[in-house]
Structures are given as C-alpha cells and as structure tokens.
Amino acid sequence: MGFLDQLSKTLTQGVDRAKFEAEKFQKTTRLQGEVNEFRRQMDGKLMELGQRAYDLQRAGQINVPSLAELATAVDQLRGALMAKEEELKLIQGDQWIDPAPTSAPSQAQNVPISYEAPETPPASTPPVGPTSPAASATPVQKACGSCGFQMPQTAMFCPNCGNRVA
Ligand SMILES: [Zn+2]
C-alpha cells in the first residue's frame, strides 16, 4: 500500500506541475504580447516626436545643435535614398530592343557551310543579345506611323526614322 500511495502522489504532483507550466506559459505569452504592443506604440510616438522636432528645427522655430546634427543626417540619408530610387526606376524602365533587321546578314555569316543552313538554325542560332529569354519572348510591339518600323511599346521615338511615336 505504501508503494501505491507514493506512486499516486507522484502522479498527482506530475499533473499539477504540467498544469502549472501550462498556465505560466500562457501568462508569459500574454504579457510578452502586451510588452511588445507598448514598445511598438512608444516607438511610433518617438518617431512622430522626431518628425516634429525635425520640422521645427528646419522651420527655424527651434535651434538645438544636437537636433541640427540629426536633421542634417536625415537630409543626407534622404538624398542617398532618392538617388537610389532614381537608379532603381531607371533600371526598371530598361527595355529590351530587338536588333534592327540588318543583323540578319551577320547571323548568316555565323553559319559556315551554306547547305547545312536549313538544319542548323534551330540548334545553333545564338541569342543575339545578352538576355536570351527577353529575345525569345515576343515583346509588345508597335509600328512607326511614318516608316512602319517595329519597336517596343514603350519607345518614344522611332529608332529607324526618328518620328515621335509616343
Ligand atoms: Zn519610323
């Protein structure tokens, strides 16, 4: 009987301990969430405070050397940011331009023996530009109203005759 009593007591203690740990976990998780939320709100207010201090400093309504230093740092970072955004926009605006029809003869020169030509093009025709996927994909094209030259939809001037097409 002594052994069974001891076993029963141990099992009960185990259940109590599991319950204790579960409740502790629940409480700490909830409190951690509340701590994070207060931290987030405080950061937001500090950011707002900084923005207002910046505005006041720039408007000349306050003149604090340490704020002037921070405001200058912000301006420099903004300048760098805008330069990078410009660079990004330029790269994003880059368009693949199909080579002019005059490139056909140079392709023919790459084929060494003329009677093999009919079977070689599918295998050996190299991509004409640096990016073969762009070359093989059919881009949206438009025709020049003056000379009929095919060009990318985004072109503003005809590469062939210079006619404005946008
Ligand atoms: Zn044209």
mmCIF file of C-alpha atoms and ligand atoms in Angstrom:
data_model
loop_
_atom_site.group_PDB
_atom_site.id
_atom_site.type_symbol
_atom_site.label_atom_id
_atom_site.label_comp_id
_atom_site.label_asym_id
_atom_site.label_seq_id
_atom_site.Cartn_x
_atom_site.Cartn_y
_atom_site.Cartn_z
ATOM 1 C CA MET A 1 0.000 0.000 0.000
ATOM 2 C CA GLY A 2 2.849 2.341 0.858
ATOM 3 C CA PHE A 3 4.235 1.967 -2.650
ATOM 4 C CA LEU A 4 0.893 2.660 -4.353
ATOM 5 C CA ASP A 5 0.289 5.704 -2.182
ATOM 6 C CA GLN A 6 3.675 7.015 -3.153
ATOM 7 C CA LEU A 7 3.002 6.360 -6.852
ATOM 8 C CA SER A 8 -0.372 8.095 -6.694
ATOM 9 C CA LYS A 9 1.186 11.097 -5.008
ATOM 10 C CA THR A 10 3.925 11.290 -7.652
ATOM 11 C CA LEU A 11 1.384 11.126 -10.492
ATOM 12 C CA THR A 12 -0.747 13.865 -8.918
ATOM 13 C CA GLN A 13 2.304 16.042 -8.498
ATOM 14 C CA GLY A 14 3.169 15.454 -12.158
ATOM 15 C CA VAL A 15 -0.278 16.585 -13.285
ATOM 16 C CA ASP A 16 -0.124 19.657 -11.029
ATOM 17 C CA ARG A 17 3.290 20.564 -12.379
ATOM 18 C CA ALA A 18 2.150 20.241 -16.018
ATOM 19 C CA LYS A 19 -0.829 22.453 -15.262
ATOM 20 C CA PHE A 20 1.427 24.977 -13.528
ATOM 21 C CA GLU A 21 3.816 25.105 -16.504
ATOM 22 C CA ALA A 22 0.948 25.462 -18.981
ATOM 23 C CA GLU A 23 -0.553 28.385 -17.065
ATOM 24 C CA LYS A 24 2.856 30.012 -16.675
ATOM 25 C CA PHE A 25 3.435 29.726 -20.422
ATOM 26 C CA GLN A 26 0.018 31.244 -21.143
ATOM 27 C CA LYS A 27 0.630 34.184 -18.779
ATOM 28 C CA THR A 28 4.126 34.951 -20.052
ATOM 29 C CA THR A 29 2.943 34.796 -23.664
ATOM 30 C CA ARG A 30 0.116 37.242 -22.959
ATOM 31 C CA LEU A 31 2.360 39.632 -21.013
ATOM 32 C CA GLN A 32 5.076 39.466 -23.679
ATOM 33 C CA GLY A 33 2.461 40.454 -26.242
ATOM 34 C CA GLU A 34 1.385 43.429 -24.104
ATOM 35 C CA VAL A 35 5.024 44.475 -23.610
ATOM 36 C CA ASN A 36 5.610 44.330 -27.374
ATOM 37 C CA GLU A 37 2.484 46.384 -28.058
ATOM 38 C CA PHE A 38 3.526 49.143 -25.617
ATOM 39 C CA ARG A 39 7.005 49.126 -27.121
ATOM 40 C CA ARG A 40 5.516 49.463 -30.626
ATOM 41 C CA GLN A 41 3.276 52.369 -29.589
ATOM 42 C CA MET A 42 6.187 54.105 -27.841
ATOM 43 C CA ASP A 43 8.376 53.733 -30.923
ATOM 44 C CA GLY A 44 5.599 55.248 -33.026
ATOM 45 C CA LYS A 45 5.278 58.259 -30.723
ATOM 46 C CA LEU A 46 9.054 58.725 -30.631
ATOM 47 C CA MET A 47 9.130 58.687 -34.428
ATOM 48 C CA GLU A 48 6.372 61.294 -34.508
ATOM 49 C CA LEU A 49 8.257 63.373 -31.935
ATOM 50 C CA GLY A 50 11.382 63.152 -34.066
ATOM 51 C CA GLN A 51 9.483 64.218 -37.175
ATOM 52 C CA ARG A 52 8.057 67.239 -35.360
ATOM 53 C CA ALA A 53 11.434 68.184 -33.880
ATOM 54 C CA TYR A 54 12.891 67.913 -37.392
ATOM 55 C CA ASP A 55 10.172 70.153 -38.827
ATOM 56 C CA LEU A 56 10.582 72.743 -36.037
ATOM 57 C CA GLN A 57 14.371 72.748 -36.462
ATOM 58 C CA ARG A 58 14.086 73.132 -40.233
ATOM 59 C CA ALA A 59 11.452 75.878 -39.858
ATOM 60 C CA GLY A 60 13.840 77.740 -37.544
ATOM 61 C CA GLN A 61 11.357 77.679 -34.672
ATOM 62 C CA ILE A 62 13.878 75.856 -32.520
ATOM 63 C CA ASN A 63 17.645 75.827 -32.808
ATOM 64 C CA VAL A 64 19.291 72.972 -30.939
ATOM 65 C CA PRO A 65 22.774 71.893 -32.099
ATOM 66 C CA SER A 66 22.179 68.172 -31.460
ATOM 67 C CA LEU A 67 18.900 68.375 -33.409
ATOM 68 C CA ALA A 68 20.632 70.228 -36.229
ATOM 69 C CA GLU A 69 23.137 67.400 -36.452
ATOM 70 C CA LEU A 70 20.404 64.764 -36.597
ATOM 71 C CA ALA A 71 18.379 66.785 -39.098
ATOM 72 C CA THR A 72 21.443 67.012 -41.356
ATOM 73 C CA ALA A 73 21.977 63.267 -41.078
ATOM 74 C CA VAL A 74 18.325 62.730 -42.051
ATOM 75 C CA ASP A 75 18.712 65.040 -45.061
ATOM 76 C CA GLN A 76 21.827 63.206 -46.223
ATOM 77 C CA LEU A 77 20.111 59.846 -45.905
ATOM 78 C CA ARG A 78 17.082 61.166 -47.785
ATOM 79 C CA GLY A 79 19.361 62.390 -50.576
ATOM 80 C CA ALA A 80 21.037 58.996 -50.822
ATOM 81 C CA LEU A 81 17.631 57.295 -50.730
ATOM 82 C CA MET A 82 16.268 59.421 -53.568
ATOM 83 C CA ALA A 83 19.374 58.811 -55.696
ATOM 84 C CA LYS A 84 18.968 55.056 -55.217
ATOM 85 C CA GLU A 85 15.259 55.234 -56.040
ATOM 86 C CA GLU A 86 16.094 57.104 -59.272
ATOM 87 C CA GLU A 87 18.663 54.428 -60.135
ATOM 88 C CA LEU A 88 16.114 51.709 -59.417
ATOM 89 C CA LYS A 89 13.488 53.403 -61.593
ATOM 90 C CA LEU A 90 15.950 53.703 -64.482
ATOM 91 C CA ILE A 91 16.868 50.018 -64.282
ATOM 92 C CA GLN A 92 13.195 49.031 -64.037
ATOM 93 C CA GLY A 93 12.478 51.168 -67.107
ATOM 94 C CA ASP A 94 15.136 49.423 -69.209
ATOM 95 C CA GLN A 95 13.520 47.804 -72.233
ATOM 96 C CA TRP A 96 14.800 45.099 -74.489
ATOM 97 C CA ILE A 97 15.200 46.469 -78.005
ATOM 98 C CA ASP A 98 15.233 43.945 -80.810
ATOM 99 C CA PRO A 99 18.214 44.395 -83.120
ATOM 100 C CA ALA A 100 17.438 46.030 -86.460
ATOM 101 C CA PRO A 101 16.827 43.718 -89.477
ATOM 102 C CA THR A 102 20.399 44.495 -90.645
ATOM 103 C CA SER A 103 21.624 41.917 -88.128
ATOM 104 C CA ALA A 104 20.350 39.089 -90.349
ATOM 105 C CA PRO A 105 23.460 39.034 -92.595
ATOM 106 C CA SER A 106 25.739 38.738 -89.563
ATOM 107 C CA GLN A 107 23.710 35.744 -88.423
ATOM 108 C CA ALA A 108 24.187 34.153 -91.830
ATOM 109 C CA GLN A 109 27.927 34.684 -91.517
ATOM 110 C CA ASN A 110 27.895 32.518 -88.413
ATOM 111 C CA VAL A 111 26.716 29.582 -90.492
ATOM 112 C CA PRO A 112 29.878 28.161 -92.040
ATOM 113 C CA ILE A 113 28.507 25.899 -94.771
ATOM 114 C CA SER A 114 25.504 27.080 -96.735
ATOM 115 C CA TYR A 115 23.843 23.722 -97.485
ATOM 116 C CA GLU A 116 23.762 22.915 -93.762
ATOM 117 C CA ALA A 117 21.871 26.096 -93.075
ATOM 118 C CA PRO A 118 18.321 24.613 -93.191
ATOM 119 C CA GLU A 119 19.000 22.235 -90.323
ATOM 120 C CA THR A 120 21.396 24.327 -88.225
ATOM 121 C CA PRO A 121 19.311 27.391 -87.312
ATOM 122 C CA PRO A 122 17.152 25.760 -84.612
ATOM 123 C CA ALA A 123 20.174 24.358 -82.772
ATOM 124 C CA SER A 124 22.937 26.833 -83.465
ATOM 125 C CA THR A 125 21.254 30.223 -83.814
ATOM 126 C CA PRO A 126 22.790 32.069 -80.879
ATOM 127 C CA PRO A 127 20.839 34.605 -78.896
ATOM 128 C CA VAL A 128 21.636 37.943 -80.475
ATOM 129 C CA GLY A 129 21.517 39.882 -77.210
ATOM 130 C CA PRO A 130 22.790 39.386 -73.681
ATOM 131 C CA THR A 131 19.498 38.022 -72.380
ATOM 132 C CA SER A 132 18.117 35.209 -74.477
ATOM 133 C CA PRO A 133 14.783 34.887 -72.566
ATOM 134 C CA ALA A 134 13.953 38.512 -73.418
ATOM 135 C CA ALA A 135 14.977 37.892 -77.020
ATOM 136 C CA SER A 136 12.911 34.734 -77.407
ATOM 137 C CA ALA A 137 9.844 36.190 -75.672
ATOM 138 C CA THR A 138 7.754 38.278 -78.046
ATOM 139 C CA PRO A 139 7.592 41.739 -76.511
ATOM 140 C CA VAL A 140 4.611 44.003 -77.068
ATOM 141 C CA GLN A 141 5.475 45.935 -80.204
ATOM 142 C CA LYS A 142 4.106 48.879 -82.106
ATOM 143 C CA ALA A 143 4.703 50.134 -85.589
ATOM 144 C CA CYS A 144 6.041 53.560 -86.520
ATOM 145 C CA GLY A 145 3.277 55.642 -88.129
ATOM 146 C CA SER A 146 5.793 57.100 -90.587
ATOM 147 C CA CYS A 147 8.012 54.213 -91.708
ATOM 148 C CA GLY A 148 6.338 51.140 -90.207
ATOM 149 C CA PHE A 149 9.364 50.135 -88.179
ATOM 150 C CA GLN A 150 8.520 47.727 -85.343
ATOM 151 C CA MET A 151 9.628 48.906 -81.889
ATOM 152 C CA PRO A 152 8.821 48.284 -78.230
ATOM 153 C CA GLN A 153 5.514 49.659 -76.984
ATOM 154 C CA THR A 154 7.383 51.991 -74.633
ATOM 155 C CA ALA A 155 9.541 53.713 -77.273
ATOM 156 C CA MET A 156 9.017 57.454 -77.598
ATOM 157 C CA PHE A 157 10.826 57.916 -80.904
ATOM 158 C CA CYS A 158 11.194 55.602 -83.857
ATOM 159 C CA PRO A 159 14.755 54.199 -83.819
ATOM 160 C CA ASN A 160 14.636 54.000 -87.627
ATOM 161 C CA CYS A 161 13.341 57.408 -88.777
ATOM 162 C CA GLY A 162 13.208 59.456 -85.581
ATOM 163 C CA ASN A 163 9.472 60.049 -85.842
ATOM 164 C CA ARG A 164 7.840 60.740 -82.497
ATOM 165 C CA VAL A 165 5.666 57.719 -81.669
ATOM 166 C CA ALA A 166 4.510 58.448 -78.108
HETATM 167 ZN ZN ZN B 1 9.856 55.405 -88.294
#
